[in-house]
PDB file of C-alpha atoms in Angstrom:
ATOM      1  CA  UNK A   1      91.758  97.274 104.902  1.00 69.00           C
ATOM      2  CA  UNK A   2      89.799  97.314 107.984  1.00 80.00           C
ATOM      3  CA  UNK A   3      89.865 101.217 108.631  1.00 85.00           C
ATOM      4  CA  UNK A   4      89.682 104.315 105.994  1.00 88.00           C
ATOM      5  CA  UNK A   5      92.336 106.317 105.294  1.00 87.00           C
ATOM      6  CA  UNK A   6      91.414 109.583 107.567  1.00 87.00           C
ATOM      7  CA  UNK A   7      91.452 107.180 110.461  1.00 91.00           C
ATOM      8  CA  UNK A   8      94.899 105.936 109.785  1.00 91.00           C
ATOM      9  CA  UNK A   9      97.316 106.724 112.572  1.00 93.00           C
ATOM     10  CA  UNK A  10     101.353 106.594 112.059  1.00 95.00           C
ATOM     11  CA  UNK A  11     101.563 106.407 115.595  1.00 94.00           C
ATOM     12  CA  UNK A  12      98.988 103.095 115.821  1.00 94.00           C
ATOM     13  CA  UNK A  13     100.506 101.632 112.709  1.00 94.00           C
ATOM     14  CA  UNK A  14     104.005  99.881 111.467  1.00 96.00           C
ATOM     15  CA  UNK A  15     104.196 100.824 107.897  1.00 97.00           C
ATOM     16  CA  UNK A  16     102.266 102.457 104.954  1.00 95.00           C
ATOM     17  CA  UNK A  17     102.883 100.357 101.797  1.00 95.00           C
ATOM     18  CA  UNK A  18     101.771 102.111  98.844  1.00 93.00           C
ATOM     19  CA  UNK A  19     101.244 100.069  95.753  1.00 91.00           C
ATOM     20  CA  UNK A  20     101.846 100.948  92.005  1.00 84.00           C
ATOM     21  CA  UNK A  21      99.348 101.740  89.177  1.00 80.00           C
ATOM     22  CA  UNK A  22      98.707 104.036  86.273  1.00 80.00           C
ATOM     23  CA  UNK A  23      95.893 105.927  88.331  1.00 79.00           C
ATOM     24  CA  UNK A  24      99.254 107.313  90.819  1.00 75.00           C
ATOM     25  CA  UNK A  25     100.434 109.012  87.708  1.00 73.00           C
ATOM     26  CA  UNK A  26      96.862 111.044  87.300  1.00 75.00           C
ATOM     27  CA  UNK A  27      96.601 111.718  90.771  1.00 73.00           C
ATOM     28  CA  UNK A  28      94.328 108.905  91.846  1.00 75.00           C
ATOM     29  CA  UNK A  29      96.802 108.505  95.049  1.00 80.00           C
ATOM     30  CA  UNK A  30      97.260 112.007  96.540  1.00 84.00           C
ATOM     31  CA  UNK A  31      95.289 111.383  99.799  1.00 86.00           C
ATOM     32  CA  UNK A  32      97.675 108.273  99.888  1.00 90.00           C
ATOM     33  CA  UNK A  33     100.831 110.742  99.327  1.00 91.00           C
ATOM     34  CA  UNK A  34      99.629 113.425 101.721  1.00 92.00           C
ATOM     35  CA  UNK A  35      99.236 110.152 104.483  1.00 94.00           C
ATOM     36  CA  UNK A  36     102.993 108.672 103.697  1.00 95.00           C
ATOM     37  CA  UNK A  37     104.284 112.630 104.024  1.00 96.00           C
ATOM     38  CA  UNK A  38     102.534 112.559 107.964  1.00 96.00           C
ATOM     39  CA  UNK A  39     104.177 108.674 108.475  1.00 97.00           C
ATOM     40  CA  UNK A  40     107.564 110.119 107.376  1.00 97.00           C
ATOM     41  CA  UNK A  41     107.411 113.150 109.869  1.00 97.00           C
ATOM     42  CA  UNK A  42     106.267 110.935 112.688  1.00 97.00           C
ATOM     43  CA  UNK A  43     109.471 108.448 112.193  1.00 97.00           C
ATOM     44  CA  UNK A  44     106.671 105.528 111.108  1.00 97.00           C
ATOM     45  CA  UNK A  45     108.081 103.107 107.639  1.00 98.00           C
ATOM     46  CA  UNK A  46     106.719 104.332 103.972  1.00 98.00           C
ATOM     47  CA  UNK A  47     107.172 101.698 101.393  1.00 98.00           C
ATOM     48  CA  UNK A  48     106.413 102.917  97.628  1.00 97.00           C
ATOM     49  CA  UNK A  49     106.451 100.179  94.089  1.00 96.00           C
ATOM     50  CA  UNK A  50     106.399 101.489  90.809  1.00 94.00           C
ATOM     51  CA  UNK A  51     103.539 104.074  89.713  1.00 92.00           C
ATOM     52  CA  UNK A  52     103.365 104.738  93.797  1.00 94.00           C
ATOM     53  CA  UNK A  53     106.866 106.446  93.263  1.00 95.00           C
ATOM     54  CA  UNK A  54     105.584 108.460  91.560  1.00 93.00           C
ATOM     55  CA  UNK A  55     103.022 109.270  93.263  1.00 93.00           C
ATOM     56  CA  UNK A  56     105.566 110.756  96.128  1.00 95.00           C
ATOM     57  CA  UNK A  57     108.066 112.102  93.610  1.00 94.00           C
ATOM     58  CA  UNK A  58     104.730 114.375  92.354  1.00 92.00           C
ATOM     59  CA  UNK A  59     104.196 115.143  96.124  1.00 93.00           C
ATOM     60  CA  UNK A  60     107.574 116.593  96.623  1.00 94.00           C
ATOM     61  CA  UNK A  61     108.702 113.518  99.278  1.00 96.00           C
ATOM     62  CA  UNK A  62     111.720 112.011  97.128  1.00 97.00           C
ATOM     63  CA  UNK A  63     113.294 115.963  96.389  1.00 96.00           C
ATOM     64  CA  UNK A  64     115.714 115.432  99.808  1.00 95.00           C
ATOM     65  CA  UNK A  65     115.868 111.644 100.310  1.00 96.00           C
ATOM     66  CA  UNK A  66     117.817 108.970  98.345  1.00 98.00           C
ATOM     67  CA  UNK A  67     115.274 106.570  96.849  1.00 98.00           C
ATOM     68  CA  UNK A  68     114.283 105.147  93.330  1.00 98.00           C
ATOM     69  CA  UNK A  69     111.769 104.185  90.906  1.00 96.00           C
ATOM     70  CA  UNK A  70     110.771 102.693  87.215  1.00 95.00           C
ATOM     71  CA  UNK A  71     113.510 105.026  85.920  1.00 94.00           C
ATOM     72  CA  UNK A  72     114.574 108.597  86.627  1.00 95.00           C
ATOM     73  CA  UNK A  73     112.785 109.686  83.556  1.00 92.00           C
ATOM     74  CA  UNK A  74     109.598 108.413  84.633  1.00 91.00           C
ATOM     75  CA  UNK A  75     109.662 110.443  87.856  1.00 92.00           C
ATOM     76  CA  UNK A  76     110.736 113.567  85.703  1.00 92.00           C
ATOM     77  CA  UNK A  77     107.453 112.763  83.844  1.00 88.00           C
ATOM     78  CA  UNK A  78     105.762 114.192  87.127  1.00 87.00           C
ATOM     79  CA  UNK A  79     107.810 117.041  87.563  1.00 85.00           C
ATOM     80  CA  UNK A  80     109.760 116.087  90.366  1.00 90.00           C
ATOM     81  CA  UNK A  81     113.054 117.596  91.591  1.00 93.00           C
ATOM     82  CA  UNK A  82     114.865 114.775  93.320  1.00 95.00           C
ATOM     83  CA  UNK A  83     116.653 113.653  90.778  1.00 94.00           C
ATOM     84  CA  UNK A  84     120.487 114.424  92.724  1.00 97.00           C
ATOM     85  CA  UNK A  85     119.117 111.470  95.016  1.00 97.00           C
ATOM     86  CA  UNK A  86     118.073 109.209  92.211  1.00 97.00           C
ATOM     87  CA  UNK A  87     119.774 105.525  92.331  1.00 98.00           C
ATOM     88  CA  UNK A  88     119.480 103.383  89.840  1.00 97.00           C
ATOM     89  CA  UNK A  89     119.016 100.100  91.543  1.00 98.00           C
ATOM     90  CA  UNK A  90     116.200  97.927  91.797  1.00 98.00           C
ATOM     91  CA  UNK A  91     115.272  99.209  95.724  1.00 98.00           C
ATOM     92  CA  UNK A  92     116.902 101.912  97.618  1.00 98.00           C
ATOM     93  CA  UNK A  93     115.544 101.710 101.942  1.00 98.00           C
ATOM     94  CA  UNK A  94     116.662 105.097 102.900  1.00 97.00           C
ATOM     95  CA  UNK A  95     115.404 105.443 106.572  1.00 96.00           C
ATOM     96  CA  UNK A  96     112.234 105.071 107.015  1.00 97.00           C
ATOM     97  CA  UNK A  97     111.593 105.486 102.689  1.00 98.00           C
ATOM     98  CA  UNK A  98     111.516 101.969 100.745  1.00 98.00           C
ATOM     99  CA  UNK A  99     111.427 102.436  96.851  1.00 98.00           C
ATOM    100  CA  UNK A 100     111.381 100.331  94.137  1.00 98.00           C
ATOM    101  CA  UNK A 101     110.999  99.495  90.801  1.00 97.00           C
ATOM    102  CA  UNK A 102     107.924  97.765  89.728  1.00 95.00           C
ATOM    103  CA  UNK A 103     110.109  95.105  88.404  1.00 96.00           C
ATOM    104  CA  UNK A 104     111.927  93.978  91.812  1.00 97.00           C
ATOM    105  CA  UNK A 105     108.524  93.093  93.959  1.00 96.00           C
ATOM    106  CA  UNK A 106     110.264  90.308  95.372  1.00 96.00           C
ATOM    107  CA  UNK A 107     113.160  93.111  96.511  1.00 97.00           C
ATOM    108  CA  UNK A 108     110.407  95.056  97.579  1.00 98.00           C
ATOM    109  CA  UNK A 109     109.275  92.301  99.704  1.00 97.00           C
ATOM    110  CA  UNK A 110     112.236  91.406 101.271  1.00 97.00           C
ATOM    111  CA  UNK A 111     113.129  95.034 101.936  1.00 97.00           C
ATOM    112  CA  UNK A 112     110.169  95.404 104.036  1.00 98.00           C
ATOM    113  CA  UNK A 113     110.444  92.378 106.139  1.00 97.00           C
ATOM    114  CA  UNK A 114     113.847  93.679 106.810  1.00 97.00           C
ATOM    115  CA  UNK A 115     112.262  97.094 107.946  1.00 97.00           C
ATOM    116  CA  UNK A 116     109.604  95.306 109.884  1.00 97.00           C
ATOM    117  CA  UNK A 117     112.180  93.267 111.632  1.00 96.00           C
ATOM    118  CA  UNK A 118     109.941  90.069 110.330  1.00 94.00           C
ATOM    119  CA  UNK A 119     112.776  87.582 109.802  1.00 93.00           C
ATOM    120  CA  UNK A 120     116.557  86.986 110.610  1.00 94.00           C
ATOM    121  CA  UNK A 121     118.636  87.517 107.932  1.00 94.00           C
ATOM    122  CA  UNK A 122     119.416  84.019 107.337  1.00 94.00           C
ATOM    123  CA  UNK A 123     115.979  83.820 106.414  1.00 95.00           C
ATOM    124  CA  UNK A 124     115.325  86.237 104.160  1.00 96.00           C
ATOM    125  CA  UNK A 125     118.525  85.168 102.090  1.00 95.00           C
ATOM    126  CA  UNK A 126     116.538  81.428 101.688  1.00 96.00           C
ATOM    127  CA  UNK A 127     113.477  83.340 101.117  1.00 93.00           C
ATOM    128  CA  UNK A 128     115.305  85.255  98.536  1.00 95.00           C
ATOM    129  CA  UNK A 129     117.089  82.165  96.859  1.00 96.00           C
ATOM    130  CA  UNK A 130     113.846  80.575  96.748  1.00 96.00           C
ATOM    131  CA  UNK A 131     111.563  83.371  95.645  1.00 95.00           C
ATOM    132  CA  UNK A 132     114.182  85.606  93.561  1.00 94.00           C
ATOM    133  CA  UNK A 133     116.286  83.127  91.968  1.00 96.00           C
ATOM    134  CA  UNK A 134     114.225  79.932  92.015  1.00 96.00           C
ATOM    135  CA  UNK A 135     116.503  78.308  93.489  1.00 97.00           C
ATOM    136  CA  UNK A 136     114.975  75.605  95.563  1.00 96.00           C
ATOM    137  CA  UNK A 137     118.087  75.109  97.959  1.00 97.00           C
ATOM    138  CA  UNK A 138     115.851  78.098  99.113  1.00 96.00           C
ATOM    139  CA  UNK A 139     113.237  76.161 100.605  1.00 96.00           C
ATOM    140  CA  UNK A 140     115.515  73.776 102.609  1.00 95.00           C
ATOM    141  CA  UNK A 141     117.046  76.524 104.041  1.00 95.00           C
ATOM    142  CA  UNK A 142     113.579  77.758 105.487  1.00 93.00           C
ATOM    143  CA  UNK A 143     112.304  74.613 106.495  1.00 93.00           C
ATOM    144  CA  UNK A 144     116.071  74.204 108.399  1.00 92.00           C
ATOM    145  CA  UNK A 145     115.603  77.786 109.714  1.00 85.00           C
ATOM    146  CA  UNK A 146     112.621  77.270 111.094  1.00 79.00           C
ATOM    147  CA  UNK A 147     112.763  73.648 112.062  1.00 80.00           C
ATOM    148  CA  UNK A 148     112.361  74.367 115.631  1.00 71.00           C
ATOM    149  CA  UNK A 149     108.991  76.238 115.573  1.00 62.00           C
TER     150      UNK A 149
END
């Protein structure tokens, strides 16, 4: 980081991506939550992994939006009330809102190119073939896709 967190500005910035950890759970992130809740109302990409769900399930910013975590019991460890717009999948983009699980970082990953407009799709299926599923068909696909450059 190159700026502290009061000096952030949703308007000056693409996304906020919020990391997991225990310390979310104990409130160790709530400056962090209270930023993502002023990047949501100004239309600028929050991206949340693991512990960091719950983070903004404790903050009351998954109650109206679909999303997902480590498990729907682990945000009810918070207190939340979102749990009508729980999915259980391993990433759920809803708008600007990326979740996931802290088991799918490489969906996590790939979600957030995709909301960053980063890479075609072509490339982020090699990237995920490669990365995701080891397969490494992946990686001649990206050197192919980007060939050119």
């Amino acid at each position: 980081p190159d700026l502290s967190l009061d000096t952030l500005e949703p308007q000056k910035s693409q996304m906020l991506i919020l990391p997991g950890a225990d310390i979310a759970l104990k409130g160790g992130i709530d400056s962090f939550v209270k930023t993502a809740s002023q990047f949501l109302s100004a239309g600028t990409p929050v991206a949340a992994i693991c512990g960091a769900t719950a983070a903004l399930a404790k903050g009351g910013l998954l109650d109206e939006l679909p999303h997902t975590s480590n498990a729907k019991i682990f945000l009810e460890m918070v207190g939340y009330k979102g749990g009508a717009h729980y999915q259980d999948q391993l990433v759920v983009t809803s708008g600007n809102l990326i979740t996931a699980s802290g088991i799918a970082p490489i969906e996590f990953a790939i979600e957030i190119f995709r909301k960053l407009d980063v890479y075609s799709d072509t490339t982020l299926r090699a990237w995920s073939k490669l990365y995701k599923d080891h397969n490494p068909e992946g990686f001649y696909e990206l050197m192919a896709e980007h060939s050119d450059e």
